[in-house]
Short mmCIF file of C-alpha atoms in Angstrom, two decimals:
data_model
loop_
_atom_site.label_atom_id
_atom_site.label_comp_id
_atom_site.label_asym_id
_atom_site.label_seq_id
_atom_site.Cartn_x
_atom_site.Cartn_y
_atom_site.Cartn_z
CA UNK A 24 133.18 102.73 2.74
CA UNK A 25 133.81 104.95 -0.48
CA UNK A 26 133.51 108.21 1.22
CA UNK A 27 135.90 107.75 4.09
CA UNK A 28 138.94 105.76 2.28
CA UNK A 29 138.93 108.69 -0.22
CA UNK A 30 138.90 111.30 2.94
CA UNK A 31 142.04 108.92 3.87
CA UNK A 32 144.07 109.80 0.90
CA UNK A 33 142.77 112.86 0.41
CA UNK A 34 144.56 113.11 4.42
CA UNK A 35 147.47 111.46 3.62
CA UNK A 36 148.05 113.74 0.14
CA UNK A 37 147.80 116.60 2.18
CA UNK A 38 149.88 115.35 5.09
CA UNK A 39 153.10 114.64 2.55
CA UNK A 40 152.55 117.85 0.69
CA UNK A 41 152.32 119.84 4.29
CA UNK A 42 155.80 118.14 5.15
CA UNK A 43 157.21 118.56 2.18
CA UNK A 44 157.90 115.21 0.87
CA UNK A 45 155.65 116.55 -2.34
CA UNK A 46 157.42 119.31 -3.07
CA UNK A 47 155.90 122.91 -4.60
CA UNK A 48 156.15 121.54 -8.78
CA UNK A 49 156.44 117.81 -8.43
CA UNK A 50 154.20 115.85 -10.96
CA UNK A 51 151.69 113.74 -8.93
CA UNK A 52 151.48 110.66 -11.29
CA UNK A 53 148.36 108.50 -10.80
CA UNK A 54 150.03 105.14 -11.64
CA UNK A 55 152.48 105.66 -8.89
CA UNK A 56 149.25 107.09 -6.20
CA UNK A 57 147.56 104.10 -7.07
CA UNK A 58 150.36 101.79 -6.24
CA UNK A 59 151.45 102.96 -3.62
CA UNK A 60 148.06 104.03 -1.84
CA UNK A 61 146.70 100.78 -2.98
CA UNK A 62 143.32 101.69 -4.05
CA UNK A 63 141.52 102.72 -7.30
CA UNK A 64 142.65 104.84 -9.91
CA UNK A 65 138.89 106.79 -9.90
CA UNK A 66 139.86 107.49 -5.95
CA UNK A 67 142.70 108.87 -6.70
CA UNK A 68 141.25 110.73 -9.43
CA UNK A 69 138.07 112.24 -6.88
CA UNK A 70 140.73 113.39 -4.40
CA UNK A 71 143.27 114.90 -6.97
CA UNK A 72 140.02 117.19 -8.15
CA UNK A 73 139.85 117.55 -4.31
CA UNK A 74 143.26 119.12 -3.76
CA UNK A 75 142.62 121.09 -7.11
CA UNK A 76 140.07 122.73 -5.44
CA UNK A 77 141.75 123.75 -2.08
CA UNK A 78 144.53 124.82 -4.20
CA UNK A 79 147.39 122.66 -2.94
CA UNK A 80 147.16 120.88 -7.00
CA UNK A 81 147.01 122.08 -9.77
CA UNK A 82 146.31 121.01 -13.49
CA UNK A 83 149.15 122.05 -15.33
CA UNK A 84 148.79 121.26 -19.92
CA UNK A 85 151.06 118.31 -21.16
CA UNK A 86 151.81 117.59 -16.94
CA UNK A 87 149.31 116.04 -15.32
CA UNK A 88 148.56 117.05 -12.02
CA UNK A 89 151.18 119.31 -9.62
CA UNK A 90 151.60 120.41 -6.30
CA UNK A 91 150.62 124.14 -6.34
CA UNK A 92 153.71 126.21 -6.57
CA UNK A 93 152.51 129.38 -5.45
CA UNK A 94 153.44 133.19 -7.69
CA UNK A 95 154.59 135.79 -6.41
CA UNK A 96 151.44 137.96 -6.01
CA UNK A 97 149.85 134.37 -4.48
CA UNK A 98 152.23 134.43 -1.87
CA UNK A 99 151.76 137.81 -0.38
CA UNK A 100 148.29 137.53 -0.54
CA UNK A 101 148.30 134.54 1.29
CA UNK A 102 150.57 135.94 3.70
CA UNK A 103 148.09 138.75 4.47
CA UNK A 104 145.29 136.55 4.70
CA UNK A 105 147.05 134.60 7.79
CA UNK A 106 148.72 137.44 9.31
CA UNK A 107 144.63 138.48 9.43
CA UNK A 108 143.33 135.10 9.80
CA UNK A 109 146.03 133.77 12.71
CA UNK A 110 145.85 137.30 14.85
CA UNK A 111 142.26 137.04 15.07
CA UNK A 112 142.63 133.42 16.01
CA UNK A 113 144.97 135.18 19.00
CA UNK A 114 142.03 137.38 19.81
CA UNK A 115 139.91 134.63 19.95
CA UNK A 116 142.67 132.31 21.84
CA UNK A 117 142.44 134.93 24.62
CA UNK A 118 139.02 135.19 24.92
CA UNK A 119 138.59 132.09 25.76
CA UNK A 120 141.37 129.56 26.22
CA UNK A 121 141.63 127.65 29.59
CA UNK A 122 143.75 128.79 32.12
CA UNK A 123 145.90 125.04 31.30
CA UNK A 124 146.00 126.25 27.52
CA UNK A 125 147.89 128.86 28.30
CA UNK A 126 150.09 127.19 30.11
CA UNK A 127 149.94 124.30 26.83
CA UNK A 128 151.06 127.28 24.51
CA UNK A 129 154.40 128.78 26.84
CA UNK A 130 155.26 124.92 27.20
CA UNK A 131 155.58 124.89 23.10
CA UNK A 132 156.69 128.20 23.04
CA UNK A 133 159.65 127.00 25.04
CA UNK A 134 159.43 123.34 22.68
CA UNK A 135 159.74 125.42 19.57
CA UNK A 136 162.74 127.43 21.14
CA UNK A 137 164.62 124.45 22.11
CA UNK A 138 164.34 123.45 18.74
CA UNK A 139 166.02 126.17 17.08
CA UNK A 140 168.65 126.33 19.47
CA UNK A 141 169.71 122.55 19.34
CA UNK A 142 169.71 123.70 15.33
CA UNK A 143 167.20 120.72 14.54
CA UNK A 144 166.81 120.17 10.58
CA UNK A 145 164.12 122.91 9.61
CA UNK A 146 161.03 119.49 9.21
CA UNK A 147 161.93 119.09 13.06
CA UNK A 148 161.60 123.40 13.51
CA UNK A 149 158.09 123.88 11.79
CA UNK A 150 157.09 121.11 13.88
CA UNK A 151 157.42 122.15 17.27
CA UNK A 152 156.58 125.27 15.72
CA UNK A 153 153.00 123.83 14.37
CA UNK A 154 152.52 122.56 17.94
CA UNK A 155 152.12 126.75 19.11
CA UNK A 156 149.56 126.66 16.27
CA UNK A 157 147.58 123.68 17.19
CA UNK A 158 147.36 124.98 20.97
CA UNK A 159 146.00 128.34 18.91
CA UNK A 160 143.72 127.15 17.60
CA UNK A 161 142.43 124.53 19.88
CA UNK A 162 141.98 127.65 22.69
CA UNK A 163 140.35 129.75 19.95
CA UNK A 164 137.68 127.10 19.98
CA UNK A 165 136.45 128.44 16.93
CA UNK A 166 136.25 125.11 13.94
CA UNK A 167 135.24 127.82 11.12
CA UNK A 168 138.29 129.46 11.91
CA UNK A 169 140.57 126.25 12.29
CA UNK A 170 139.11 124.94 8.28
CA UNK A 171 139.88 128.36 6.79
CA UNK A 172 143.75 128.66 9.05
CA UNK A 173 144.48 125.05 7.83
CA UNK A 174 143.52 125.63 4.51
CA UNK A 175 146.06 128.86 4.46
CA UNK A 176 148.94 126.77 6.65
CA UNK A 177 148.96 124.23 4.03
CA UNK A 178 149.45 125.97 1.19
CA UNK A 179 152.56 128.42 2.70
CA UNK A 180 154.21 125.31 4.32
CA UNK A 181 157.11 125.18 1.94
CA UNK A 182 157.29 129.45 2.44
CA UNK A 183 157.62 129.08 5.48
CA UNK A 184 160.59 126.58 5.02
CA UNK A 185 162.19 128.11 3.04
CA UNK A 186 161.50 131.81 6.11
CA UNK A 187 162.44 129.88 9.01
CA UNK A 188 166.05 128.40 6.94
CA UNK A 189 167.51 132.17 6.31
CA UNK A 190 170.28 133.19 8.79
CA UNK A 191 168.57 134.46 11.93
CA UNK A 192 164.92 134.42 11.47
CA UNK A 193 164.31 131.55 13.39
CA UNK A 194 166.29 133.07 16.24
CA UNK A 195 164.15 136.01 16.00
CA UNK A 196 161.00 133.91 15.51
CA UNK A 197 161.63 132.51 19.21
CA UNK A 198 161.94 136.42 20.37
CA UNK A 199 158.49 137.60 18.92
CA UNK A 200 156.51 134.25 20.04
CA UNK A 201 157.72 134.21 22.99
CA UNK A 202 156.18 138.04 23.43
CA UNK A 203 153.39 136.85 21.50
CA UNK A 204 153.50 134.68 24.69
CA UNK A 205 153.66 137.28 27.45
CA UNK A 206 151.20 139.40 26.04
CA UNK A 207 148.42 136.50 25.94
CA UNK A 208 149.78 136.04 29.84
CA UNK A 209 149.23 139.40 30.94
CA UNK A 210 145.43 139.10 29.12
CA UNK A 211 146.20 141.96 26.47
CA UNK A 212 144.42 140.64 23.54
CA UNK A 213 145.28 143.91 21.25
CA UNK A 214 149.19 143.46 21.92
CA UNK A 215 148.65 140.09 21.71
CA UNK A 216 147.09 140.06 18.06
CA UNK A 217 148.85 142.79 17.22
CA UNK A 218 152.39 141.48 17.62
CA UNK A 219 151.27 138.19 16.04
CA UNK A 220 150.32 140.19 12.81
CA UNK A 221 154.05 141.77 13.15
CA UNK A 222 155.45 138.01 13.23
CA UNK A 223 154.01 137.27 10.12
CA UNK A 224 154.42 139.75 8.31
CA UNK A 225 157.95 139.96 9.32
CA UNK A 226 158.03 136.54 8.40
CA UNK A 227 156.85 137.02 4.92
CA UNK A 228 159.42 139.78 4.15
CA UNK A 229 161.92 136.33 3.77
CA UNK A 230 159.80 133.78 2.71
CA UNK A 231 158.75 136.25 -0.17
CA UNK A 232 162.23 137.47 -0.77
CA UNK A 233 163.67 133.72 -1.28
CA UNK A 234 160.28 133.12 -3.48
CA UNK A 235 160.91 135.99 -6.02
CA UNK A 236 164.64 134.28 -6.24
CA UNK A 237 163.87 131.69 -7.19
CA UNK A 238 161.57 132.59 -9.63
CA UNK A 239 164.29 134.83 -11.34
CA UNK A 240 165.40 133.74 -14.34
CA UNK A 241 168.69 133.74 -13.48
CA UNK A 242 169.04 133.09 -9.70
CA UNK A 243 171.62 133.07 -7.05
CA UNK A 244 173.99 130.27 -6.59
CA UNK A 245 172.86 130.06 -2.55
CA UNK A 246 169.59 130.15 -1.88
CA UNK A 247 167.19 128.54 1.13
CA UNK A 248 165.16 127.21 -1.60
CA UNK A 249 164.95 123.28 -1.14
CA UNK A 250 165.74 122.06 -4.16
CA UNK A 251 166.76 118.56 -5.83
CA UNK A 252 168.56 117.44 -8.67
CA UNK A 253 166.92 114.98 -9.79
CA UNK A 254 163.08 115.39 -10.83
CA UNK A 255 161.26 113.60 -7.73
CA UNK A 256 158.87 110.77 -8.08
CA UNK A 257 155.73 110.18 -6.16
CA UNK A 258 156.19 109.03 -2.75
CA UNK A 259 153.86 109.75 0.46
CA UNK A 260 155.06 107.33 2.33
CA UNK A 261 155.86 108.40 6.03
CA UNK A 262 160.03 109.47 6.97
CA UNK A 263 160.92 109.86 10.01
#
């Protein structure tokens, strides 16, 4: 039973990091995790070691385990990898997806556009955008690509949130994704993959600019980077 339990705890922590309930730089206090999850300290330590190997958690001297906050260089590399990897997923989707999956992609893009038009909160907007990614990965039909892409997605989640929060970026994303869906509908894999790469690169410009501002010694008073006024406590419980 030890392995499944460890997998469940790992899944909970990954979800909390992806959902920004555990924010970059936040300490992961073993005692609090043990109390919240009702598991042994050994299980928590094993999971934290796994997340450290995945790059989601870092061990900082005198602080212990914290949610990884990417450096500007790391963030740039992550976006470059994401652009290449996800454009390949789009190519595979064009080649392998069933007609029903193409229709689902169009519906997912419409759902994202609706959430943006309604000016929903950033977490809700990202959830609807994640549905587009899920359809693409499923239609691409590659377990290897999914595994690698999921790891990248988790590590850029905070950056995606800051990018999508920037003025005009969400609306631009809607136009970009509609163009991608149209190219897929027309069975133009080359155009669809190129448009998707451009979409990721456009998002990276905003995300990297915001990250650079947040890392500067004297950041601007206005920023789209999520901040807290008090030191957050470790909390992996879902909030809805």
